[in-house]
């Protein structure tokens, strides 16, 4: 091709030189008898120019279309928000806001129940937590003296609600069953062999009970506070998740959804009141469950049942489905015989001297008692957590929140909504200008796409006309 600088500012001569170059190439190809039908559409600078222009147009549209789509979405969302704020301001009546607030509370309760029962509407990828994330963010001390790694269910999955609660209990059982009987010192054994009221010989079983009671409190009781605090954290996390779901449902109303309910989340004082009530319920539920667990733990360890020494041995070779009277007799007799058996190994020596035999015998006896306590401790804590923490979330949360907001006075509702309405008015003012700017930008972008195509089409047509004249 000729060089533009060779012809200076004379564009006509430059274009004529390009045409002459094209025609010379064409003549040479004709002399070689080339396949015109196949290769002519690819011949010459102008066709190369047309191809590059078309490619430029496609790339330009591809780069601008995502921006256009984002601007369209932003326009729709802003228009929807402005319309929602205007509707809410027009319905500024306490008699309308009060039932709407009660419907919002009811919808919130249903969402919490759904999240506990199992519901992915809350976006597990965004709002769920792995076990490591939960432990890092909950602000609760980790399990004391626990460094073992177990395959806790759903450990690496991001979950919330009932699934996260169940994972916590599964982790707790691993931790509780991993607590080994703390080491007993000879000083502790000697101190436990005191003098009874009747000043008779020492009883090793009594000494073992005293040791186990104290060791169990130190080894197991701290786990109660940790599992309760972690559970409260899991339940408190449901508040922002449920709130997010209600806002999304209001933005995209559908079948079975109450349109206009999610707008109540814009009243910050109202949301703060609901959050306070919700978290107060969780705190009171935690306190009540703690009393139950502590009371059961004290009762369980106050007077030890020596059947714990048997370590939950199973009855072997017993058919639990087809039972004859003889089978029942043998099973009960075996249980009672085992329960009446001497918990020690033979007749122990009744001496306060901490000899090797006495020390070993008392340690083994205490360890077996501790193992029984540990087993039932893990089971009854799980049972109490289900009965006195999880169950109230289903049975009593709805009633308490509904009752609280039903009995709020009109003056209280006025206080909750007045500042929210003022905030809406302030929020509405700056929305108009950004919306107009976005709408104008969106229109300009569409015009630029159209103009770019028209310019390229004009250039291509002019070039094609020049080539034909040449």
Coordinates of C-alpha atoms in Angstrom, one line a residue:
X1 CA 0.0 0.0 0.0
X2 CA 1.1 3.6 -0.6
X3 CA 2.2 5.8 2.3
X4 CA 0.1 8.7 3.3
X5 CA 3.1 11.0 4.0
X6 CA 4.2 10.5 0.4
X7 CA 1.2 12.6 -0.8
X8 CA 1.2 15.2 2.0
X9 CA -2.2 16.8 2.4
X10 CA -3.6 15.7 -0.9
X11 CA -6.1 13.0 0.2
X12 CA -7.6 12.6 -3.3
X13 CA -4.2 11.4 -4.7
X14 CA -3.7 9.1 -1.7
X15 CA -7.1 7.5 -2.3
X16 CA -6.4 7.1 -6.0
X17 CA -3.1 5.5 -5.2
X18 CA -4.9 2.9 -3.0
X19 CA -7.3 2.1 -5.8
X20 CA -4.5 1.7 -8.3
X21 CA -2.7 -0.6 -6.0
X22 CA -5.9 -2.6 -5.6
X23 CA -6.4 -2.8 -9.4
X24 CA -2.8 -3.9 -10.0
X25 CA -3.2 -6.7 -7.5
X26 CA -6.5 -7.6 -9.2
X27 CA -4.9 -7.7 -12.7
X28 CA -2.1 -10.0 -11.5
X29 CA -4.5 -12.4 -9.8
X30 CA -6.6 -12.5 -13.0
X31 CA -3.5 -13.4 -15.0
X32 CA -2.9 -16.3 -12.6
X33 CA -6.5 -17.5 -13.1
X34 CA -7.4 -17.3 -9.4
X35 CA -10.8 -18.4 -8.2
X36 CA -12.8 -15.2 -8.2
X37 CA -15.9 -16.7 -6.6
X38 CA -14.0 -17.9 -3.6
X39 CA -11.3 -15.2 -3.0
X40 CA -12.6 -11.9 -4.5
X41 CA -14.6 -11.0 -1.3
X42 CA -11.3 -11.1 0.6
X43 CA -9.3 -9.0 -1.8
X44 CA -8.1 -5.4 -1.3
X45 CA -7.6 -2.8 1.4
X46 CA -11.2 -1.7 1.5
X47 CA -12.5 -5.1 2.3
X48 CA -9.9 -5.3 5.1
X49 CA -11.1 -1.9 6.3
X50 CA -14.7 -3.1 6.3
X51 CA -13.8 -6.2 8.3
X52 CA -11.9 -4.2 10.9
X53 CA -14.7 -1.7 11.2
X54 CA -17.3 -4.5 11.7
X55 CA -15.0 -6.0 14.3
X56 CA -14.6 -2.7 16.1
X57 CA -18.3 -2.2 16.2
X58 CA -18.9 -5.6 17.7
X59 CA -16.2 -5.1 20.3
X60 CA -17.6 -1.7 21.2
X61 CA -21.1 -3.1 21.7
X62 CA -19.8 -6.0 23.7
X63 CA -17.9 -3.7 26.0
X64 CA -20.8 -1.2 26.4
X65 CA -23.7 -3.7 26.7
X66 CA -22.9 -4.8 30.3
X67 CA -22.8 -1.2 31.3
X68 CA -26.1 -0.6 29.7
X69 CA -27.7 -3.5 31.5
X70 CA -26.2 -2.3 34.8
X71 CA -27.6 1.2 34.2
X72 CA -31.0 -0.3 33.3
X73 CA -31.1 -2.3 36.5
X74 CA -30.0 0.7 38.6
X75 CA -32.7 2.8 37.0
X76 CA -35.4 0.2 37.8
X77 CA -34.2 -0.2 41.4
X78 CA -34.0 3.6 42.0
X79 CA -37.5 4.1 40.4
X80 CA -38.8 1.3 42.6
X81 CA -37.2 2.8 45.8
X82 CA -38.6 6.3 45.0
X83 CA -42.1 4.9 44.4
X84 CA -42.0 2.9 47.6
X85 CA -40.9 5.9 49.6
X86 CA -43.6 8.0 48.1
X87 CA -46.3 5.4 48.9
X88 CA -45.0 5.1 52.4
X89 CA -45.0 8.9 52.9
X90 CA -48.5 9.2 51.5
X91 CA -49.8 6.5 54.0
X92 CA -48.4 8.4 57.0
X93 CA -51.1 7.2 59.3
X94 CA -50.5 5.4 62.6
X95 CA -53.7 3.4 62.1
X96 CA -52.1 2.0 58.8
X97 CA -48.6 1.7 60.2
X98 CA -49.6 -0.2 63.3
X99 CA -51.1 -3.3 61.5
X100 CA -48.4 -3.2 58.9
X101 CA -45.8 -3.4 61.8
X102 CA -47.6 -6.4 63.3
X103 CA -47.7 -8.1 59.9
X104 CA -43.9 -7.5 59.6
X105 CA -43.3 -9.1 63.1
X106 CA -45.4 -12.1 62.1
X107 CA -43.5 -12.5 58.8
X108 CA -40.2 -12.1 60.7
X109 CA -41.2 -14.9 63.1
X110 CA -42.1 -17.2 60.2
X111 CA -38.8 -16.5 58.6
X112 CA -36.9 -17.4 61.8
X113 CA -38.8 -20.7 62.0
X114 CA -38.1 -21.5 58.3
X115 CA -34.4 -20.8 58.8
X116 CA -34.4 -23.2 61.8
X117 CA -36.3 -25.9 60.0
X118 CA -34.1 -25.6 56.9
X119 CA -34.4 -22.9 54.2
X120 CA -31.8 -21.6 51.6
X121 CA -33.7 -18.4 50.9
X122 CA -31.2 -16.6 53.2
X123 CA -28.3 -17.3 50.8
X124 CA -26.0 -19.8 52.6
X125 CA -23.0 -18.7 50.4
X126 CA -23.3 -15.2 51.7
X127 CA -24.7 -15.6 55.2
X128 CA -23.7 -19.1 56.1
X129 CA -20.6 -19.9 58.2
X130 CA -18.2 -22.8 58.3
X131 CA -17.2 -24.1 61.7
X132 CA -13.9 -22.3 61.7
X133 CA -15.7 -19.0 60.7
X134 CA -18.2 -19.5 63.4
X135 CA -15.6 -20.0 66.1
X136 CA -13.5 -17.0 64.9
X137 CA -16.5 -14.6 64.8
X138 CA -18.7 -15.7 67.7
X139 CA -16.5 -14.0 70.4
X140 CA -16.8 -17.1 72.7
X141 CA -13.7 -18.7 74.1
X142 CA -12.8 -22.0 72.5
X143 CA -13.2 -25.4 74.2
X144 CA -10.6 -25.6 77.0
X145 CA -7.8 -28.1 76.7
X146 CA -9.2 -29.5 73.4
X147 CA -6.9 -29.9 70.5
X148 CA -8.1 -33.1 68.8
X149 CA -9.5 -33.1 65.3
X150 CA -12.8 -34.9 64.6
X151 CA -15.0 -35.1 61.5
X152 CA -17.7 -32.8 62.9
X153 CA -20.7 -32.9 60.6
X154 CA -20.8 -30.2 57.9
X155 CA -17.6 -28.7 59.3
X156 CA -16.5 -27.0 56.1
X157 CA -19.9 -26.0 54.8
X158 CA -21.4 -22.5 55.1
X159 CA -24.7 -23.0 57.0
X160 CA -27.0 -21.1 59.4
X161 CA -30.1 -21.7 61.5
X162 CA -31.1 -25.2 62.5
X163 CA -28.2 -26.8 60.6
X164 CA -25.7 -24.7 62.4
X165 CA -27.4 -25.4 65.8
X166 CA -27.2 -29.2 65.1
X167 CA -23.5 -28.9 64.0
X168 CA -22.8 -27.2 67.4
X169 CA -24.4 -30.0 69.3
X170 CA -22.5 -32.6 67.3
X171 CA -19.2 -30.7 68.0
X172 CA -20.1 -30.5 71.7
X173 CA -20.6 -34.3 71.9
X174 CA -17.2 -34.9 70.4
X175 CA -15.6 -32.4 72.9
X176 CA -17.5 -33.8 75.9
X177 CA -16.7 -37.5 75.1
X178 CA -13.0 -36.4 74.7
X179 CA -12.7 -35.1 78.2
X180 CA -10.5 -37.5 80.0
X181 CA -10.5 -38.0 83.8
X182 CA -8.1 -35.5 85.3
X183 CA -5.0 -36.9 87.0
X184 CA -5.4 -37.6 90.7
X185 CA -2.5 -36.8 93.0
X186 CA -1.5 -38.7 96.1
X187 CA -2.3 -35.6 98.1
X188 CA -5.9 -35.6 96.8
X189 CA -6.3 -39.3 97.6
X190 CA -5.0 -38.9 101.1
X191 CA -7.2 -35.8 101.8
X192 CA -10.3 -37.7 100.5
X193 CA -9.8 -40.5 103.0
X194 CA -11.1 -38.5 106.0
X195 CA -13.0 -39.6 109.1
X196 CA -16.7 -40.3 109.1
X197 CA -19.2 -39.3 111.7
X198 CA -19.0 -42.7 113.3
X199 CA -15.2 -42.6 113.3
X200 CA -15.0 -46.0 111.6
X201 CA -12.7 -47.4 108.9
X202 CA -12.4 -45.2 105.7
X203 CA -14.7 -46.0 102.8
X204 CA -12.9 -45.9 99.4
X205 CA -16.2 -45.5 97.6
X206 CA -17.0 -42.3 99.5
X207 CA -13.5 -41.0 98.8
X208 CA -13.9 -41.8 95.1
X209 CA -17.3 -40.0 95.0
X210 CA -15.7 -36.9 96.5
X211 CA -12.9 -36.9 94.0
X212 CA -15.2 -37.5 91.0
X213 CA -17.6 -34.7 92.0
X214 CA -14.8 -32.2 92.1
X215 CA -13.0 -33.4 89.0
X216 CA -16.3 -33.5 87.0
X217 CA -17.1 -29.9 87.9
X218 CA -13.7 -28.7 86.7
X219 CA -13.6 -30.8 83.6
X220 CA -17.2 -30.8 82.4
X221 CA -19.1 -27.9 83.9
X222 CA -17.2 -25.1 81.9
X223 CA -18.5 -26.7 78.7
X224 CA -22.1 -25.7 79.6
X225 CA -21.3 -21.9 79.4
X226 CA -19.5 -22.3 76.1
X227 CA -22.2 -24.3 74.3
X228 CA -24.9 -21.9 75.6
X229 CA -23.0 -18.8 74.4
X230 CA -22.3 -20.4 71.0
X231 CA -26.0 -21.3 70.7
X232 CA -27.1 -17.7 71.5
X233 CA -24.7 -16.5 68.8
X234 CA -26.3 -18.8 66.2
X235 CA -29.8 -17.7 67.1
X236 CA -28.9 -14.0 67.1
X237 CA -27.4 -14.3 63.6
X238 CA -30.9 -15.2 62.3
X239 CA -32.1 -11.6 62.8
X240 CA -30.2 -9.9 60.0
X241 CA -30.7 -12.9 57.7
X242 CA -34.5 -12.8 58.2
X243 CA -34.5 -9.1 57.8
X244 CA -32.6 -9.4 54.5
X245 CA -35.1 -12.0 53.2
X246 CA -38.1 -9.7 54.0
X247 CA -36.5 -6.8 52.2
X248 CA -35.8 -9.0 49.1
X249 CA -39.4 -10.4 49.1
X250 CA -40.8 -6.9 49.2
X251 CA -38.6 -5.9 46.3
X252 CA -39.8 -9.0 44.4
X253 CA -43.3 -9.8 45.6
X254 CA -44.6 -13.2 44.6
X255 CA -47.1 -15.8 45.4
X256 CA -47.6 -16.2 49.2
X257 CA -45.6 -13.0 50.0
X258 CA -47.0 -9.9 51.6
X259 CA -46.1 -7.0 49.4
X260 CA -45.2 -3.8 51.3
X261 CA -44.1 -5.6 54.5
X262 CA -40.4 -5.3 53.9
X263 CA -40.6 -1.5 53.7
X264 CA -41.0 -1.6 57.5
X265 CA -37.3 -2.4 57.7
X266 CA -36.6 1.2 56.7
X267 CA -37.9 2.4 60.0
X268 CA -34.7 2.1 62.0
X269 CA -36.2 2.7 65.4
X270 CA -38.9 0.0 64.8
X271 CA -36.2 -2.5 63.6
X272 CA -34.1 -1.6 66.7
X273 CA -37.1 -2.3 68.9
X274 CA -37.7 -5.6 67.2
X275 CA -34.1 -6.6 67.5
X276 CA -34.0 -5.7 71.2
X277 CA -37.1 -7.8 71.9
X278 CA -35.7 -10.7 69.9
X279 CA -32.3 -10.7 71.6
X280 CA -33.9 -10.2 75.0
X281 CA -35.9 -13.4 74.3
X282 CA -32.7 -15.3 73.4
X283 CA -30.9 -14.0 76.5
X284 CA -33.8 -15.1 78.8
X285 CA -34.0 -18.5 77.0
X286 CA -30.2 -18.9 77.5
X287 CA -30.5 -18.1 81.2
X288 CA -33.4 -20.5 81.7
X289 CA -31.6 -23.3 79.9
X290 CA -28.4 -22.6 81.9
X291 CA -30.4 -23.0 85.2
X292 CA -31.8 -26.3 83.9
X293 CA -28.4 -27.6 82.9
X294 CA -26.6 -26.5 86.1
X295 CA -29.4 -27.9 88.2
X296 CA -29.3 -31.2 86.5
X297 CA -25.5 -31.3 86.7
X298 CA -25.6 -30.6 90.4
X299 CA -28.3 -33.2 90.9
X300 CA -26.4 -35.7 88.8
X301 CA -23.1 -35.4 90.6
X302 CA -24.4 -34.7 94.2
X303 CA -25.1 -38.3 95.0
X304 CA -23.4 -40.6 92.5
X305 CA -25.2 -43.7 91.3
X306 CA -22.8 -46.6 91.5
X307 CA -24.3 -48.2 88.5
X308 CA -22.2 -45.7 86.6
X309 CA -19.2 -47.8 87.4
X310 CA -20.5 -50.5 85.0
X311 CA -19.8 -48.1 82.2
X312 CA -23.0 -48.6 80.3
X313 CA -22.2 -52.2 79.4
X314 CA -24.7 -53.6 76.9
X315 CA -26.6 -56.8 77.3
X316 CA -25.3 -59.2 74.7
X317 CA -27.3 -61.7 72.6
X318 CA -30.6 -60.1 73.4
X319 CA -33.5 -59.9 70.8
X320 CA -35.3 -56.6 71.5
X321 CA -38.1 -57.4 69.1
X322 CA -39.1 -61.0 69.9
X323 CA -39.0 -61.2 73.7
X324 CA -40.3 -64.1 75.8
X325 CA -41.0 -63.9 79.5
X326 CA -37.8 -65.9 80.2
X327 CA -35.8 -63.4 78.2
X328 CA -37.2 -60.5 80.2
X329 CA -36.4 -62.4 83.4
X330 CA -32.8 -63.0 82.4
X331 CA -32.3 -59.4 81.2
X332 CA -33.6 -57.9 84.4
X333 CA -31.8 -60.3 86.6
X334 CA -28.5 -59.6 84.8
X335 CA -29.0 -55.9 85.3
X336 CA -29.8 -56.2 89.0
X337 CA -26.9 -58.6 89.6
X338 CA -24.5 -56.2 87.9
X339 CA -25.9 -53.3 89.9
X340 CA -25.5 -55.2 93.1
X341 CA -22.0 -56.3 92.4
X342 CA -19.1 -54.9 94.5
X343 CA -17.8 -51.9 92.5
X344 CA -14.3 -52.6 93.7
X345 CA -12.0 -55.5 92.8
X346 CA -12.7 -57.9 95.6
X347 CA -12.7 -56.8 99.2
X348 CA -10.6 -53.7 99.4
X349 CA -8.3 -53.0 102.3
X350 CA -9.8 -50.5 104.7
X351 CA -6.8 -48.3 105.4
X352 CA -6.1 -44.6 105.2
X353 CA -2.5 -45.3 104.2
X354 CA -2.0 -44.2 100.6
X355 CA -0.3 -47.4 99.5
X356 CA 0.2 -48.4 95.9
X357 CA -2.8 -50.7 95.9
X358 CA -5.2 -48.2 97.6
X359 CA -4.1 -45.4 95.3
X360 CA -4.5 -47.5 92.1
X361 CA -7.8 -49.0 93.2
X362 CA -9.3 -45.6 94.1
X363 CA -8.0 -44.0 90.8
X364 CA -9.6 -46.8 88.7
X365 CA -12.8 -46.5 90.7
X366 CA -12.9 -42.8 90.2
X367 CA -12.1 -43.0 86.5
X368 CA -14.9 -45.4 85.9
X369 CA -17.3 -43.2 87.7
X370 CA -16.2 -40.2 85.7
X371 CA -16.6 -42.1 82.4
X372 CA -20.3 -42.8 83.3
X373 CA -20.8 -39.2 84.3
X374 CA -19.2 -38.0 81.0
X375 CA -21.4 -40.2 78.9
X376 CA -24.7 -39.1 80.5
X377 CA -23.5 -35.5 80.6
X378 CA -23.0 -35.3 76.8
X379 CA -26.5 -36.9 76.3
X380 CA -28.5 -34.8 78.8
X381 CA -26.9 -31.5 77.7
X382 CA -27.9 -32.3 74.1
X383 CA -31.4 -33.2 75.3
X384 CA -31.8 -30.0 77.4
X385 CA -30.5 -27.8 74.6
X386 CA -33.2 -29.2 72.3
X387 CA -35.9 -29.0 75.0
X388 CA -35.1 -25.6 76.6
X389 CA -33.3 -23.6 73.9
X390 CA -34.4 -24.8 70.5
X391 CA -38.0 -25.7 71.3
X392 CA -38.8 -22.2 72.8
X393 CA -37.7 -20.7 69.5
X394 CA -40.6 -22.5 67.9
X395 CA -43.1 -22.5 70.8
X396 CA -42.7 -19.2 72.6
X397 CA -40.8 -16.7 70.4
X398 CA -43.8 -15.9 68.2
X399 CA -46.2 -15.5 71.0
X400 CA -43.9 -13.1 73.0
X401 CA -43.0 -10.9 70.0
X402 CA -46.5 -10.7 68.8
X403 CA -47.9 -9.9 72.2
X404 CA -45.3 -7.3 72.8
X405 CA -46.0 -5.3 69.6
X406 CA -49.7 -5.8 69.9
X407 CA -49.8 -4.1 73.3
X408 CA -47.5 -1.2 72.4
X409 CA -49.3 2.1 72.8
X410 CA -50.0 4.5 70.0
X411 CA -47.6 7.0 71.5
X412 CA -44.9 4.3 71.4
X413 CA -45.7 3.6 67.7
X414 CA -45.5 7.3 67.0
X415 CA -42.1 7.5 68.6
X416 CA -40.9 4.5 66.5
X417 CA -42.2 5.8 63.2
X418 CA -41.8 9.6 63.4
X419 CA -38.1 9.7 63.0
X420 CA -38.3 7.0 60.3
X421 CA -40.7 9.2 58.2
X422 CA -38.4 12.2 58.6
X423 CA -35.5 10.0 57.4
X424 CA -37.5 8.9 54.4
X425 CA -38.2 12.5 53.4
X426 CA -34.5 13.3 53.6
X427 CA -33.6 10.1 51.7
X428 CA -36.1 10.9 49.0
X429 CA -34.6 14.3 48.1
X430 CA -31.1 13.1 47.0
X431 CA -32.6 10.1 45.2
X432 CA -34.1 12.2 42.4
X433 CA -30.8 13.8 41.2
X434 CA -28.9 10.4 41.0
X435 CA -31.9 8.9 39.3
X436 CA -32.0 11.6 36.7
X437 CA -28.2 11.4 36.2
X438 CA -28.4 7.6 35.8
X439 CA -31.3 7.9 33.4
X440 CA -29.5 10.5 31.3
X441 CA -26.3 8.4 31.3
X442 CA -28.3 5.3 30.2
X443 CA -29.8 7.3 27.3
X444 CA -26.4 8.7 26.2
X445 CA -24.9 5.2 26.2
X446 CA -27.7 3.9 24.0
X447 CA -27.2 6.8 21.6
X448 CA -23.5 6.2 21.5
X449 CA -24.0 2.6 20.5
X450 CA -26.5 3.7 17.8
X451 CA -24.2 6.5 16.5
X452 CA -21.2 4.3 16.4
X453 CA -23.0 1.8 14.3
X454 CA -24.3 4.6 11.9
X455 CA -20.8 6.1 11.6
X456 CA -19.2 2.7 10.7
X457 CA -22.0 1.9 8.3
X458 CA -21.5 5.3 6.6
X459 CA -17.8 4.8 6.3
X460 CA -18.2 1.3 5.1
X461 CA -20.7 2.4 2.4
X462 CA -18.5 5.3 1.3
X463 CA -15.5 3.0 1.0
X464 CA -17.6 0.4 -0.9
X465 CA -18.8 3.1 -3.3
X466 CA -15.3 4.3 -4.0
X467 CA -14.1 0.8 -4.6
X468 CA -16.9 0.2 -7.1
X469 CA -16.1 3.5 -9.0
X470 CA -12.5 2.5 -9.1

